[in-house]
Amino acid sequence: MSFCKTYLFSIIFLSLLTSCKKDYFNDNYVAYFGGEVMNPSVRYILFCKDNVVLDTIPLQTDNTFLKKFDSLAPGLYTFKNDPEYQYVYFDKNDSIKIHLDCKDFDQSLMFCGRGDEKNNYLMDMYLKNEKDKDKMFEIFDYDVAKFNKSIDSTNLKNITFYNLKKEEIKWNDGFDVYASAIVKFPYYTKKEIYPVIHKIRTGTDVLKKLPKDYYSFRKSIDYSNESLTDFSPFAMYLNYMLNNAGAINYHNHFSEVDLALKTNINKLKIADTLIKNEKVKNIVLNNIAFQYLLEDQNMVNNKEFLDTYHKISTDKSKKNEILKIGDAIQLLTVGKKLPEVNLMNLSGKIISSNDVIKSNTVFFFWSEKSNSHFIASHKKVIELKTKFPNYNFVAINLNDSEKDWRANLAQHNFSNTELRCCNFEDIKSKWAITKVHRVLIVNSDKTIKNGFSNMFDINFEKELK
């Protein structure tokens, strides 16, 4: 008997032991999720819905896991063995087993059990789309007619495959939302990015050469569909579409930072017009805002952007990351005192950031997850310390365990002040830390000289003079 069949049999047997009903697939919404994970990166599986962790399922010593859900609503979920993740769709009473090797997560993933055919279809289409991406760069060089012919040919094959599987599996309308989306949105995405990539690769602007109906597919899209909000083919398409629709044609009139501001305000307004569902609109607005604030830290522009965001968004929840980032950005205005956070030193003592600032200070950040930045930033500081001896350079590890922090430092011989963040949420809310490339420059009196710098910027050394 194959492993999948053995596994399914054991699940049915377990259900018979725990149920008085004669029929395992009863009127309740009982569902099972299990499987085997080879070479796991962590010893658990996160089971999520709409980016919220519903359950943390531990792996057994043999790398298998099994979870019974007493009531699981039909729909699309994700499972993660950090940093990798994939989708899994559950219908009522599905019993799904996965087998995967984390060294080759997507290529190795297979589903079996009740509900496996739908999920294997999604994986097949995902892998087809990924393979197609590898061939796309040459196609973006084509003229408009040749480009359309090429992607239409691939799309026709995918539609044929979709129709074949739909007839074969007989899936319901709930699943068809995703089954059709994974076909059409990668196709739409190619249409959106073609003019941009073509100009970058060839230097030719084809916008005026596009057929009048080139973007006609946009009219057929339901931008307010809650089911698609967190589905990556749709989310990716929407991002590219908003970039295109929000683009400023006469961009030579603006500086780079002002162009980014105006483009992203346009994107907020277009999303406000297109999306009628309040929940979906807020999610999209938050995505636009987070991406913009992650890259641009011009204080004046950020205020103008956030003013527009607040007028449109109705998400006033305490969990709203944009509100937190906006508040933190205002705390880091030049001339204000740097907000106090707690940090751990190499002796294991918790100290205040205020006690660290005894002279002009540069705070820079690192994480094991970005090892190349960890090495590059520390080497850059060695160079900067010789040029600016009046500055104290302080390295802060953001989100690694104390054990990993010490282990990484032990492999090197850096002579900076090395500290570790005690509470990432606290430092994020007070110092607006959203990425490791940020640098804080603080005067000896603890006032902020620049809260949003980058030591790899060509003008960074001028800021230290």
mmCIF file of N, CA, C and O in Angstrom, residues 374-375 378 382 385 408-416 418:
data_model
loop_
_atom_site.group_PDB
_atom_site.id
_atom_site.type_symbol
_atom_site.label_atom_id
_atom_site.label_comp_id
_atom_site.label_asym_id
_atom_site.label_seq_id
_atom_site.Cartn_x
_atom_site.Cartn_y
_atom_site.Cartn_z
ATOM 1 N N PHE A 374 24.912 42.325 6.692
ATOM 2 C CA PHE A 374 25.620 42.253 7.974
ATOM 3 C C PHE A 374 27.118 42.437 7.775
ATOM 4 O O PHE A 374 27.760 43.265 8.438
ATOM 5 N N ILE A 375 27.692 41.696 6.832
ATOM 6 C CA ILE A 375 29.136 41.776 6.570
ATOM 7 C C ILE A 375 29.493 43.127 5.944
ATOM 8 O O ILE A 375 30.425 43.806 6.382
ATOM 9 N N HIS A 378 29.282 46.207 8.390
ATOM 10 C CA HIS A 378 30.356 46.232 9.385
ATOM 11 C C HIS A 378 31.702 46.605 8.746
ATOM 12 O O HIS A 378 32.503 47.318 9.349
ATOM 13 N N ILE A 382 34.141 50.067 9.475
ATOM 14 C CA ILE A 382 35.590 50.080 9.723
ATOM 15 C C ILE A 382 36.238 51.232 8.959
ATOM 16 O O ILE A 382 37.085 51.958 9.481
ATOM 17 N N LYS A 385 35.038 54.732 10.471
ATOM 18 C CA LYS A 385 35.596 55.068 11.791
ATOM 19 C C LYS A 385 36.945 55.784 11.670
ATOM 20 O O LYS A 385 37.280 56.634 12.497
ATOM 21 N N ASN A 408 26.880 34.687 15.571
ATOM 22 C CA ASN A 408 27.303 35.432 14.374
ATOM 23 C C ASN A 408 28.471 36.357 14.675
ATOM 24 O O ASN A 408 29.434 36.441 13.907
ATOM 25 N N LEU A 409 28.407 37.045 15.792
ATOM 26 C CA LEU A 409 29.492 37.964 16.158
ATOM 27 C C LEU A 409 30.776 37.211 16.472
ATOM 28 O O LEU A 409 31.882 37.701 16.208
ATOM 29 N N ALA A 410 30.648 36.007 17.034
ATOM 30 C CA ALA A 410 31.820 35.212 17.398
ATOM 31 C C ALA A 410 32.638 34.790 16.176
ATOM 32 O O ALA A 410 33.830 34.500 16.277
ATOM 33 N N GLN A 411 31.987 34.764 15.012
ATOM 34 C CA GLN A 411 32.677 34.365 13.782
ATOM 35 C C GLN A 411 33.509 35.504 13.196
ATOM 36 O O GLN A 411 34.282 35.299 12.269
ATOM 37 N N HIS A 412 33.352 36.705 13.759
ATOM 38 C CA HIS A 412 34.047 37.867 13.213
ATOM 39 C C HIS A 412 34.753 38.624 14.351
ATOM 40 O O HIS A 412 34.587 38.307 15.521
ATOM 41 N N ASN A 413 35.495 39.621 13.984
ATOM 42 C CA ASN A 413 36.248 40.385 14.977
ATOM 43 C C ASN A 413 35.975 41.872 14.824
ATOM 44 O O ASN A 413 36.884 42.676 14.642
ATOM 45 N N PHE A 414 34.698 42.233 14.879
ATOM 46 C CA PHE A 414 34.313 43.630 14.738
ATOM 47 C C PHE A 414 34.475 44.355 16.075
ATOM 48 O O PHE A 414 34.142 43.807 17.131
ATOM 49 N N SER A 415 34.949 45.590 16.023
ATOM 50 C CA SER A 415 35.244 46.318 17.255
ATOM 51 C C SER A 415 34.247 47.427 17.547
ATOM 52 O O SER A 415 34.544 48.370 18.272
ATOM 53 N N ASN A 416 33.057 47.330 16.982
ATOM 54 C CA ASN A 416 32.035 48.334 17.242
ATOM 55 C C ASN A 416 31.338 48.052 18.569
ATOM 56 O O ASN A 416 31.507 46.986 19.157
ATOM 57 N N GLU A 418 28.378 46.608 20.008
ATOM 58 C CA GLU A 418 27.404 45.644 19.488
ATOM 59 C C GLU A 418 26.280 45.455 20.493
ATOM 60 O O GLU A 418 26.504 45.043 21.637
#
